[in-house]
Coordinates of C-alpha atoms and ligand atoms in Angstrom, one line a residue:
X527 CA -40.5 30.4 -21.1
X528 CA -43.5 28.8 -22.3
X529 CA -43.0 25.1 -23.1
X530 CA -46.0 25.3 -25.4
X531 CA -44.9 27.7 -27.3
X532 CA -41.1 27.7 -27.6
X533 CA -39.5 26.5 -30.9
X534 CA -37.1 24.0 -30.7
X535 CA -34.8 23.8 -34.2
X536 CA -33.2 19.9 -34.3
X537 CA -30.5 20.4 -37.2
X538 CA -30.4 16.1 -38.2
X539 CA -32.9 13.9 -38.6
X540 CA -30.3 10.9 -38.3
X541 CA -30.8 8.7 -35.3
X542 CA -30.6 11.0 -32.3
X543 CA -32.8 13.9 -34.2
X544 CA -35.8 12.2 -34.2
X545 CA -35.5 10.7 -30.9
X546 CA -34.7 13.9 -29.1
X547 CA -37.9 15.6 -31.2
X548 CA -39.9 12.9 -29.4
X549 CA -39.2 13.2 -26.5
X550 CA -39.5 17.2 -26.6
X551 CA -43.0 16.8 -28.0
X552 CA -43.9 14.7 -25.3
X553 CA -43.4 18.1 -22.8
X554 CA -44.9 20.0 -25.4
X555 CA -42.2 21.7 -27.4
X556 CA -42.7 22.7 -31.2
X557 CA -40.2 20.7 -32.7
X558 CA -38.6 21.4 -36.9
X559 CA -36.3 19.4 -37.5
X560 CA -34.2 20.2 -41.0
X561 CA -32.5 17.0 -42.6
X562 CA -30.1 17.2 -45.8
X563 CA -30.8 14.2 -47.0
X564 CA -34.2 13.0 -48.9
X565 CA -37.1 11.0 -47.0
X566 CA -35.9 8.1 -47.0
X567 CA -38.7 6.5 -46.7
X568 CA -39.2 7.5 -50.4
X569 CA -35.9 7.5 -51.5
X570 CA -33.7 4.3 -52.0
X571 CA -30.7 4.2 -49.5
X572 CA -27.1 5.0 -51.3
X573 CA -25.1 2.0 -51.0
X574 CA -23.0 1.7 -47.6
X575 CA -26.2 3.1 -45.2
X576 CA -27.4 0.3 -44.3
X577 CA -25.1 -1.2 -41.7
X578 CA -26.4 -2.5 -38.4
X579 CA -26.1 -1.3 -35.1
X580 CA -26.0 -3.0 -31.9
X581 CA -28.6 -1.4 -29.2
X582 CA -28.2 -2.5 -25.7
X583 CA -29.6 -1.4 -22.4
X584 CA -28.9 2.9 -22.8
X585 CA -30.6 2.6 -25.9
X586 CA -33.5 0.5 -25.2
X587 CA -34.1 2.6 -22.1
X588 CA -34.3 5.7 -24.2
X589 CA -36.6 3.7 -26.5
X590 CA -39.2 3.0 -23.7
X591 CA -38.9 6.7 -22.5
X592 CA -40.1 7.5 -25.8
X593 CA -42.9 4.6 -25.9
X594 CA -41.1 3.0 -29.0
X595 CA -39.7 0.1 -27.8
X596 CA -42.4 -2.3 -28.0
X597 CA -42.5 -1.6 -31.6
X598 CA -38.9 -1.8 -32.0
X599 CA -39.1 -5.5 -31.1
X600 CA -40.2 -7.1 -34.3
X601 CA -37.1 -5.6 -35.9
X602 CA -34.7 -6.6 -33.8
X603 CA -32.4 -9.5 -33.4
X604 CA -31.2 -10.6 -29.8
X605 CA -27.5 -11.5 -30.0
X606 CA -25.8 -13.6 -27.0
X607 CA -22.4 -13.3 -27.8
X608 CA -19.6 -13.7 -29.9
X609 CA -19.2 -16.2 -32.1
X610 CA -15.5 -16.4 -33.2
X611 CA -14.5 -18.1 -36.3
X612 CA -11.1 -19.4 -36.6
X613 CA -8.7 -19.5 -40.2
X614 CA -9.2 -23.0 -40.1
X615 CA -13.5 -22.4 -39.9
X616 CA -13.6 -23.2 -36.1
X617 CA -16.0 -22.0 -34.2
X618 CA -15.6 -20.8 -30.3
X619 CA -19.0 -19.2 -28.9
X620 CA -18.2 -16.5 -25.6
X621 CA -21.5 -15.0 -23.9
X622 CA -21.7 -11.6 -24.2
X623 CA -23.3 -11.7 -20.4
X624 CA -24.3 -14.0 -17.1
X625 CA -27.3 -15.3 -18.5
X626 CA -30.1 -14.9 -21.3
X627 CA -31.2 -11.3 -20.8
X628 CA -27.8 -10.1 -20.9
X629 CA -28.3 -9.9 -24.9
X630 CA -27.0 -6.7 -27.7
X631 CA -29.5 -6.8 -30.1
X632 CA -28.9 -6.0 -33.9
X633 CA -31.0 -3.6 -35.8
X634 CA -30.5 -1.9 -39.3
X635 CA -29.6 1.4 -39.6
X636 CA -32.1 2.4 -42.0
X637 CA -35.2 0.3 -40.0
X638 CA -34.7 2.5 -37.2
X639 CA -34.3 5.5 -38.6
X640 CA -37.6 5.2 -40.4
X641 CA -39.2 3.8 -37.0
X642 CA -37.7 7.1 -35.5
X643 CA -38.5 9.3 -38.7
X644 CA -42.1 8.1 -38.4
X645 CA -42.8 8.4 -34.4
X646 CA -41.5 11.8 -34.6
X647 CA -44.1 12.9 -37.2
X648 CA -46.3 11.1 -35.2
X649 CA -45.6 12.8 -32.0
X650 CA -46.4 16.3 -34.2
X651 CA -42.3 17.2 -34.9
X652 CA -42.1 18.8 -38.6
X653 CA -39.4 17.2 -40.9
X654 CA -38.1 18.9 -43.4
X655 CA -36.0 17.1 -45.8
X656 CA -33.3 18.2 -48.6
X657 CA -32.5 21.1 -46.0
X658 CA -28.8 21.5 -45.7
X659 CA -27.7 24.0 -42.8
X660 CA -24.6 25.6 -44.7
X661 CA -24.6 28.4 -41.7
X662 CA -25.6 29.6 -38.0
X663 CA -25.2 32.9 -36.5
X664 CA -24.6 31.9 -33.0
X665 CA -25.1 35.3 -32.0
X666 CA -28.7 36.2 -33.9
X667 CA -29.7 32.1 -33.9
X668 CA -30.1 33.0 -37.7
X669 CA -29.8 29.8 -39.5
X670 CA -29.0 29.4 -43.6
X671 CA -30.8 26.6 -45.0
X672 CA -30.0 25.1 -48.7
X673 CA -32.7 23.7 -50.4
X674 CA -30.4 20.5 -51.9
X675 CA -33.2 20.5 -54.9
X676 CA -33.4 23.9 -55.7
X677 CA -30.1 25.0 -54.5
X678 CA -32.4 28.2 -53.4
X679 CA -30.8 29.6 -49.6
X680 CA -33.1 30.7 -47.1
X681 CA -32.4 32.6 -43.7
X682 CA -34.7 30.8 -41.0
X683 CA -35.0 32.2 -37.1
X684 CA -34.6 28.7 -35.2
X685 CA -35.1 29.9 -31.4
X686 CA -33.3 27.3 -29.6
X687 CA -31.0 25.0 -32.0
X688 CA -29.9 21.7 -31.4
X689 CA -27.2 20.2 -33.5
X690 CA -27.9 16.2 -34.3
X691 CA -25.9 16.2 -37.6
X692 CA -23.4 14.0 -36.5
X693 CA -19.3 14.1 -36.8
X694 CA -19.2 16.4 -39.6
X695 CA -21.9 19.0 -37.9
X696 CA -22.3 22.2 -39.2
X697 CA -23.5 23.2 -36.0
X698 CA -20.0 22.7 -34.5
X699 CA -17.9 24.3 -37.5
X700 CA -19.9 27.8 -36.3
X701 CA -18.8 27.1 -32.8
X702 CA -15.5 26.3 -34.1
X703 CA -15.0 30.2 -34.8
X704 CA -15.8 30.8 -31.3
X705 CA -13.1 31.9 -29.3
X706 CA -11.2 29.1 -26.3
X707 CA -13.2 26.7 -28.2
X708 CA -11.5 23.1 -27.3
X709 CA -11.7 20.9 -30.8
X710 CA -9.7 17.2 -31.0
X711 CA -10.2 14.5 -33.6
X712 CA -8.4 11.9 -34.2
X713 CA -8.9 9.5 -37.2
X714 CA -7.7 5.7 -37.0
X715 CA -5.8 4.3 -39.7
X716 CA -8.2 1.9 -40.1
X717 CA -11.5 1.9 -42.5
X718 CA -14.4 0.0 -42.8
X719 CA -17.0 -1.7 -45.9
X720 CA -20.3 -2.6 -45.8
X721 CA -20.7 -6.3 -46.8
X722 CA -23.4 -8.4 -47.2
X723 CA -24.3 -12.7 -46.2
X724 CA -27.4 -13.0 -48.5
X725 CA -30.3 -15.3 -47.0
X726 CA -30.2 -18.4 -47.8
X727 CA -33.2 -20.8 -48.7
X728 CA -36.8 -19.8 -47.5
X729 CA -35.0 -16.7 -46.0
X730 CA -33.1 -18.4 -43.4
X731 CA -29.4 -17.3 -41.8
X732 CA -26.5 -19.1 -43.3
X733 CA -24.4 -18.4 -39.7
X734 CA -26.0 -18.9 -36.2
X735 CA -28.9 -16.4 -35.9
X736 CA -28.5 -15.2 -32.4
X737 CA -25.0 -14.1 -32.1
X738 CA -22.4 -11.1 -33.8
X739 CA -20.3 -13.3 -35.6
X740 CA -16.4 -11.9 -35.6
X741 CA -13.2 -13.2 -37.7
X742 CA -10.6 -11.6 -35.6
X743 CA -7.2 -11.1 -37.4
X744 CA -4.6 -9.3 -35.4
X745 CA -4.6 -6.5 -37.4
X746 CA -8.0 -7.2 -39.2
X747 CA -11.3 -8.1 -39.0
X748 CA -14.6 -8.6 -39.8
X749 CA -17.7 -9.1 -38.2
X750 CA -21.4 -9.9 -39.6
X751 CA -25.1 -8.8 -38.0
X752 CA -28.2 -10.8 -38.6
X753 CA -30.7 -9.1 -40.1
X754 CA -35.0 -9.8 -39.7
X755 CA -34.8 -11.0 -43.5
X756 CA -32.5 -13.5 -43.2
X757 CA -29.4 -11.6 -44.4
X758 CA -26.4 -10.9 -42.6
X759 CA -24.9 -7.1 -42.4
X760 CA -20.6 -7.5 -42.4
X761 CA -18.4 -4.6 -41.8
X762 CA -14.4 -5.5 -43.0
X763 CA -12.4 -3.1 -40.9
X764 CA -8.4 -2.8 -42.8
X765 CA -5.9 -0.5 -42.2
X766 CA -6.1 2.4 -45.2
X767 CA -2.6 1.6 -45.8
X768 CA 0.4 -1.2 -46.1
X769 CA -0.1 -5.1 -46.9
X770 CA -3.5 -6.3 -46.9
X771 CA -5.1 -2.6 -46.9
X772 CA -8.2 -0.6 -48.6
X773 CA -5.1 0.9 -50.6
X774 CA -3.4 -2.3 -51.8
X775 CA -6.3 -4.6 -52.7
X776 CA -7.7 -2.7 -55.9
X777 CA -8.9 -5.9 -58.4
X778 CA -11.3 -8.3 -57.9
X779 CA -9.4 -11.6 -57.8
X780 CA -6.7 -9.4 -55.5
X781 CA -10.2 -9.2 -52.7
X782 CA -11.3 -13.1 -53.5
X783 CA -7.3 -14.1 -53.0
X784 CA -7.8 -12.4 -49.7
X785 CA -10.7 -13.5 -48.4
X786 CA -10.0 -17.0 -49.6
X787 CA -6.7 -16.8 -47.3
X788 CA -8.1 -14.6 -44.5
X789 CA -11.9 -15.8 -44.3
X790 CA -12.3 -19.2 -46.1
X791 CA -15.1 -19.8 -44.5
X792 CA -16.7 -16.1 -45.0
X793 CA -16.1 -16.0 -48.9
X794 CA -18.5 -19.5 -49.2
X795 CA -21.6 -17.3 -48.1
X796 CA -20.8 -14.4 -50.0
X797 CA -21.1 -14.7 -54.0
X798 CA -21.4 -11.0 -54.4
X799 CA -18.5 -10.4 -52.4
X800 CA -16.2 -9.0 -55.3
X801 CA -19.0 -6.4 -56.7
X802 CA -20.3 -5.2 -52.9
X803 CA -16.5 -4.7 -52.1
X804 CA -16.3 -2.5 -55.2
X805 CA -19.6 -0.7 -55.2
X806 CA -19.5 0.5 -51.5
X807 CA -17.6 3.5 -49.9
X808 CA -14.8 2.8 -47.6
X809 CA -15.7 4.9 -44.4
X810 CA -13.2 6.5 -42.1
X811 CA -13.8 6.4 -38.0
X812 CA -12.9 9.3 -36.1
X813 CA -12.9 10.6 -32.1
X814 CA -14.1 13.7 -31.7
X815 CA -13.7 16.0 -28.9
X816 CA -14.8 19.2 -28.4
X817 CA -16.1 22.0 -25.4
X818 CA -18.3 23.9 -25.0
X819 CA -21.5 22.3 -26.6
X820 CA -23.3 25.1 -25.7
X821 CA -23.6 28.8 -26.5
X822 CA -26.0 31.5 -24.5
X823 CA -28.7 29.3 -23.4
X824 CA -29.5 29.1 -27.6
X825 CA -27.5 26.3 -29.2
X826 CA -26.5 22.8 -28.0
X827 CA -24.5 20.1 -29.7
X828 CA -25.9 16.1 -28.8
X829 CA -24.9 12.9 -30.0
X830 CA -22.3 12.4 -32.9
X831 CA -22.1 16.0 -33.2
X832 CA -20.5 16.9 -29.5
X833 CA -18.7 13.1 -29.5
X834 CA -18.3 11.2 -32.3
X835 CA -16.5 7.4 -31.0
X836 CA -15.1 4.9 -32.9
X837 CA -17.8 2.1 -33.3
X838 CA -16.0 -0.5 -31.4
X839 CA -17.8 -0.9 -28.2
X840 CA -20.6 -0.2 -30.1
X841 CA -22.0 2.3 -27.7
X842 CA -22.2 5.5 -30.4
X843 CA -25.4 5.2 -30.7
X844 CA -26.5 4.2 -27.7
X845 CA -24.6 7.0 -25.7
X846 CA -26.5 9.4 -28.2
X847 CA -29.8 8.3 -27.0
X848 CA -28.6 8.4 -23.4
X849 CA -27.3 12.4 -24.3
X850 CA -31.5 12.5 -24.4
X851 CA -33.1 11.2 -21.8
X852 CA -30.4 12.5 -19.7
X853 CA -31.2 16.1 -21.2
X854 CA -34.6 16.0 -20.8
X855 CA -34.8 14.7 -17.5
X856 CA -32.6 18.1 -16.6
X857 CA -35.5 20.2 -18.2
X858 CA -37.9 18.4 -16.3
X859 CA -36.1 18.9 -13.2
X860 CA -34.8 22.3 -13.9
X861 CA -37.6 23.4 -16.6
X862 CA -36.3 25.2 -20.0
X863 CA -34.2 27.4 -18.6
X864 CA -31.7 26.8 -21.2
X865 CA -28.9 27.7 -20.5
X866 CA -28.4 26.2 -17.0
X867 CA -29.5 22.9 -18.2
X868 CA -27.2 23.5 -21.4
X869 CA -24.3 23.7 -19.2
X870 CA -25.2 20.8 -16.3
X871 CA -25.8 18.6 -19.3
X872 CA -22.3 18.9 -20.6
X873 CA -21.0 19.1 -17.6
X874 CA -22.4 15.5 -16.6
X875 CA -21.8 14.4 -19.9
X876 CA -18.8 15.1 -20.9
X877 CA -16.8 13.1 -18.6
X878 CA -18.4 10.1 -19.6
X879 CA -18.6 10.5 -23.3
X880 CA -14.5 11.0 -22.9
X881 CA -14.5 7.9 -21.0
X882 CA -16.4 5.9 -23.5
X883 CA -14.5 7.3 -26.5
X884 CA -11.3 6.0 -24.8
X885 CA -12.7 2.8 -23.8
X886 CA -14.1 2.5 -27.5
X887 CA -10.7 2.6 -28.6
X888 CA -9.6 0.1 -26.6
X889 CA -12.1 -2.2 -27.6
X890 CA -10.7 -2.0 -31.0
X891 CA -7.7 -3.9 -30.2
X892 CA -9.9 -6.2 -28.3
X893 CA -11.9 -7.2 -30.8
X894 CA -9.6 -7.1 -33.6
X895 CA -6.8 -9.4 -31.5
X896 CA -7.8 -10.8 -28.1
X897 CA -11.1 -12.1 -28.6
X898 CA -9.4 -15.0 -30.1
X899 CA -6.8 -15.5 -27.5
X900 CA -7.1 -18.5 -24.7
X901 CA -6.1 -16.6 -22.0
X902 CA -8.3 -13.4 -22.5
X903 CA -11.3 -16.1 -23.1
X904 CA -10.5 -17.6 -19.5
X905 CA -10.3 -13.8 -18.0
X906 CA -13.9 -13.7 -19.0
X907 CA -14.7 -17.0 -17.5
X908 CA -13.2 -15.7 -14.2
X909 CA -15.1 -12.1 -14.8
X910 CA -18.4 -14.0 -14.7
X911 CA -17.6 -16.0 -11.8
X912 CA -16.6 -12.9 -10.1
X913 CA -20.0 -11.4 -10.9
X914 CA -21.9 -14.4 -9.6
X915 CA -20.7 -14.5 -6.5
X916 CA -20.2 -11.0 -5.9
X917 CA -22.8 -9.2 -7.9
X918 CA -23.2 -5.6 -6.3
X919 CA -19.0 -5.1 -6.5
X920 CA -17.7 -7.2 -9.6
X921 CA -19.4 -6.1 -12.4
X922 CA -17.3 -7.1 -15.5
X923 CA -16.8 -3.5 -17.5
X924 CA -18.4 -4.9 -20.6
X925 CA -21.8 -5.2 -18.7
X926 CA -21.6 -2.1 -16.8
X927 CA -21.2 -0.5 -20.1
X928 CA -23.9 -2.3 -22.5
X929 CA -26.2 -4.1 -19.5
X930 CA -26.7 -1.2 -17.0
X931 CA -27.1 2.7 -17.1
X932 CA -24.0 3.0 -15.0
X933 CA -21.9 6.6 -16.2
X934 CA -19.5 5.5 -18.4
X935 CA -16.4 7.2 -16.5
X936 CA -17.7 5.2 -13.5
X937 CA -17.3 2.1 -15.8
X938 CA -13.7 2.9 -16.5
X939 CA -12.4 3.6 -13.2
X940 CA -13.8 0.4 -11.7
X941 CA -13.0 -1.5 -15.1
X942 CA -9.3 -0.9 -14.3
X943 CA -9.1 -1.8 -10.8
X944 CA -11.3 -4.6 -11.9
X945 CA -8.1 -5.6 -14.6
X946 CA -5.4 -5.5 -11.6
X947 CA -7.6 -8.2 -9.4
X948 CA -7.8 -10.3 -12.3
X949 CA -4.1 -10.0 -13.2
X950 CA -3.5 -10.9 -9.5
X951 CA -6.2 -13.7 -9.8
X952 CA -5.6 -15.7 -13.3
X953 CA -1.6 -15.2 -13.4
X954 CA -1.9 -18.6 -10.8
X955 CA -4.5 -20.5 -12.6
X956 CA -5.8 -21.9 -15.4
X957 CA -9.5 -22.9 -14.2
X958 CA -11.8 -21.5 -12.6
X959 CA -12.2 -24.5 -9.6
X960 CA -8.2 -23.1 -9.0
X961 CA -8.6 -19.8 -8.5
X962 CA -7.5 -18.4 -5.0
X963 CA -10.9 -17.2 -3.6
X964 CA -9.9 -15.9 -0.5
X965 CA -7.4 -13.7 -2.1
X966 CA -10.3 -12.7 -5.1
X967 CA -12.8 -11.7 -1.6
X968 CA -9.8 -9.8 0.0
X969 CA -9.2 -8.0 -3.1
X970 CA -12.6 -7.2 -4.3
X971 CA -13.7 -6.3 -0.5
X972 CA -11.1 -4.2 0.1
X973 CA -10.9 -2.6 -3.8
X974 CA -14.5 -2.2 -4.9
X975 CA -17.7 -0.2 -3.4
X976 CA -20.6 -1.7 -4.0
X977 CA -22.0 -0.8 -7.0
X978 CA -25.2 1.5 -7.6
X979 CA -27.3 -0.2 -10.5
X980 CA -29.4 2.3 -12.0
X981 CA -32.6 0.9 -12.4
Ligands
FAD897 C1 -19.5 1.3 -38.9 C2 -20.2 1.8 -37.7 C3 -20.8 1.0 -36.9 C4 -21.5 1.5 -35.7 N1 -22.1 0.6 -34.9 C5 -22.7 1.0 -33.8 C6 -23.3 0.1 -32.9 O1 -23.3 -1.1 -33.1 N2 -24.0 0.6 -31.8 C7 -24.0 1.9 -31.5 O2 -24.6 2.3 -30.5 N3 -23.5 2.8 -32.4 C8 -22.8 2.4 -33.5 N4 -22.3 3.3 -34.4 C9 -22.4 4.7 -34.1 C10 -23.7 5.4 -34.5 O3 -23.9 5.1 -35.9 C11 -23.7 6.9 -34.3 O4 -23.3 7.1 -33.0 C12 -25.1 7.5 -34.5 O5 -25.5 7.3 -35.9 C13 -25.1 9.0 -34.2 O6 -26.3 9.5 -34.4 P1 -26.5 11.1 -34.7 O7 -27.9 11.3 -34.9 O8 -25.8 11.9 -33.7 O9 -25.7 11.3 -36.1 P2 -26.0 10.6 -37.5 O10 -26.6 9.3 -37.4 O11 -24.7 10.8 -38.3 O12 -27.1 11.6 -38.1 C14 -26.8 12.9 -38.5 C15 -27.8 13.4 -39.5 O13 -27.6 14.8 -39.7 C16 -27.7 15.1 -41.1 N5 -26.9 16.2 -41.4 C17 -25.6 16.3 -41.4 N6 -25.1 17.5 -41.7 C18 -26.3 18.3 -41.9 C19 -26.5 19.6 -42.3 N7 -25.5 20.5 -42.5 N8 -27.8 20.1 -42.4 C20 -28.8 19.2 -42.2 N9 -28.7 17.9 -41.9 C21 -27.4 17.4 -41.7 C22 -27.2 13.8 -41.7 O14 -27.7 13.6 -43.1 C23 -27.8 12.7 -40.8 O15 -29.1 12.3 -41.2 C24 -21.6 2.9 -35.5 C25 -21.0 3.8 -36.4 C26 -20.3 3.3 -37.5 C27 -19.7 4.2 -38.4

């Protein structure tokens, strides 16, 4: 196969879509990609699109392999930790890392995607907008395409066909028919609205700029993102059912009551609360398993659309992106001979996009709960100290997973041995001048391999 001349059909152009078609061009691919939404760079964004993302250190790596990262800098905002805020409008501020360069940074959704949508045209990809796959023969690579304007079909031959269109792919539902095909998902009973902070004088944040401000509530939460224009992106997460749910707050005054009870200090900064609350969707978050991703050497699943995680350790993206570099340094290695790179790329990946769904869901609970609990706040005390004096062996789990390129199942595994030592080390103290080092340097000696950093 002739990389010059192959056809490479990306069915998305979401986040990963345009990505992967950069990075394809840069070997010299011919990349159509077909997206059912309009250009949204013309079109205005339906309400509820425009929530922020946190990119860390898979993502930004993926960025600079595609030369976009530079650019991607004026649009971002470095965040250094968490900034909790208590009922009572307290504020407790936990680092997300050791020191200033351990930073998530927030970006909008729709800013990047236009960044994206815009290098890959760039780079020579075709976009084809209001094209809706509504079928794929998986054994002729025959793809139906609905024009969304016209409503007109058309058959298309896509030679090899990746599927970027996320946790609803129509890619998978063909591969779905397949037979032994493995298929999970599993909803929480918990969904999410977009809210908004608005800017306030001259533009300026109302909260502290550089941090992801979170109002943990046992069972609910919300959490804002700074945006570039002074705005602030909040996601409510509530259960779908019960007390205080989507289902049981239905009037206005019923979501003021609530917030003025829940988040007094939240419902100050947002006048429009009431009418956002109302005029946005309530989304649903959902794991999504499946196996194979591939079929024949012709069609691959990436992203959302082979692993769809619950946004929690807000890695969904940034495992997407990392689903493409790692792919295309397999062609580079093995060149396009599909199929065998189709099936060493899932079989690398898979084990660590399980691992970080799980861990995602985990997070949840942290987030939503712990975050706000004194002794989970001094476990991360002691994590750090860990780190600084043993930095190749203790690397708290949160930074392996959003500061390094370690595999997320590697993450895991050492993440729970990494829990037992610090059960064993903060049950007997309450500082960190207390804690029992020779036991922390027998433990971590005889429990943890050095660590391999991936550059
Ligand atoms: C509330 C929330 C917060 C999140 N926060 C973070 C975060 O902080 N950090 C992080 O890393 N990740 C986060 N994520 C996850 C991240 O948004 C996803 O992992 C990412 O968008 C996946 O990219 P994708 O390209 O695979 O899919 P998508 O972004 O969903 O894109 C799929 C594209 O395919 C198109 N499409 C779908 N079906 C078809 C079809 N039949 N024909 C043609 N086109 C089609 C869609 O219109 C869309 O443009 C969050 C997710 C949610 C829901």
């Amino acid at each position: 196969m002739n990389s010059s001349t192959e056809k490479i059909t990306i069915i998305g152009a979401g986040l990963n879509g345009p990505l992967l078609a950069i990075l394809l061009r840069q070997r010299g691919f011919a990349v159509e990609i077909y997206e059912r939404r309009p250009d949204m760079r013309r079109v205005r964004l339906s309400a509820g699109r425009s929530i922020n993302l946190a990119l860390s250190t898979r993502g930004i790596y993926a960025l600079q392999q595609a030369g976009l990262w530079e650019r991607m800098r004026s649009i971002i905002i470095p965040m250094r930790g968490r900034m909790m805020h208590s009922t009572s409008g307290e504020l407790t501020f936990q680092p997300y890392g050791k020191d200033e360069t351990e930073v998530i940074n927030s970006i909008s959704r729709a800013e990047l995607n236009i960044a994206l949508v815009n290098a890959a045209e760039e780079h020579g990809a075709a976009i084809r907008f209001n094209q809706r796959c509504t079928g794929y023969d998986l054994k002729t690579g025959a793809l139906r395409l609905r024009d969304q304007k016209t409503r007109k079909e058309t058959l298309q031959q896509g030679g090899v066909v990746i599927g970027c269109d996320g946790s609803a792919s129509a890619i998978r539902s063909e591969m779905l028919k397949l037979n032994r095909f493995d298929f999970s998902q599993q909803y929480l009973g918990y969904g999410y609205k977009e809210l908004t902070i608005p800017a306030g004088a001259g533009g300026k944040h109302l909260l502290e700029t550089n941090a992801l401000h979170i109002w943990p509530r046992g069972n609910l939460m919300l959490i804002a993102l700074p945006n570039i224009d002074g705005t602030f992106a909040c996601i409510l997460f509530l259960p779908f059912e019960g007390k205080d749910s989507f289902t049981s707050i239905t009037t206005q005054s019923q979501i003021r009551d609530f917030f003025e009870a829940r988040f007094p200090d939240a419902i100050r900064l947002m006048p429009q609360l009431a009418d956002n609350y109302f005029a946005n969707p309530t989304g649903s978050m959902v794991t999504i398993k499946c196996s194979p991703w591939h079929v024949a050497g012709r069609s691959l699943l990436l992203g959302d659309a082979a692993h769809a995680i619950v946004p929690f350790f807000g890695q969904g993206l940034n495992c997407g992106f990392e689903d493409c570099t790692r792919l295309t340094s397999l062609l580079d290695r093995n060149g396009p001979g599909w199929e065998s790179v189709f099936r060493e790329f899932e079989s690398e990946r898979k084990v660590n996009t399980d691992a970080i769904a799980d861990m995602a869901v985990e997070n949840f609970v942290e987030m939503r709960d712990r975050v706000a609990d004194s002794g989970f706040l001094f476990r991360k005390k002691v994590e750090l100290a860990l780190e600084d004096r043993y930095p190749r062996r203790f690397v708290p789990k949160y930074a392996m997973v959003t500061f390094h390129r370690v595999p997320y199942s590697v993450a895991m595994a050492r993440g729970t041995v990494q829990e037992r030592i610090l059960a064993e080390l903060c049950g007997s103290a309450n500082r960190v001048e207390d804690l029992d080092w020779k036991k922390a340097e027998q433990l971590i000696q005889r429990d943890l391999a050095p660590l391999e950093l991936p550059q």
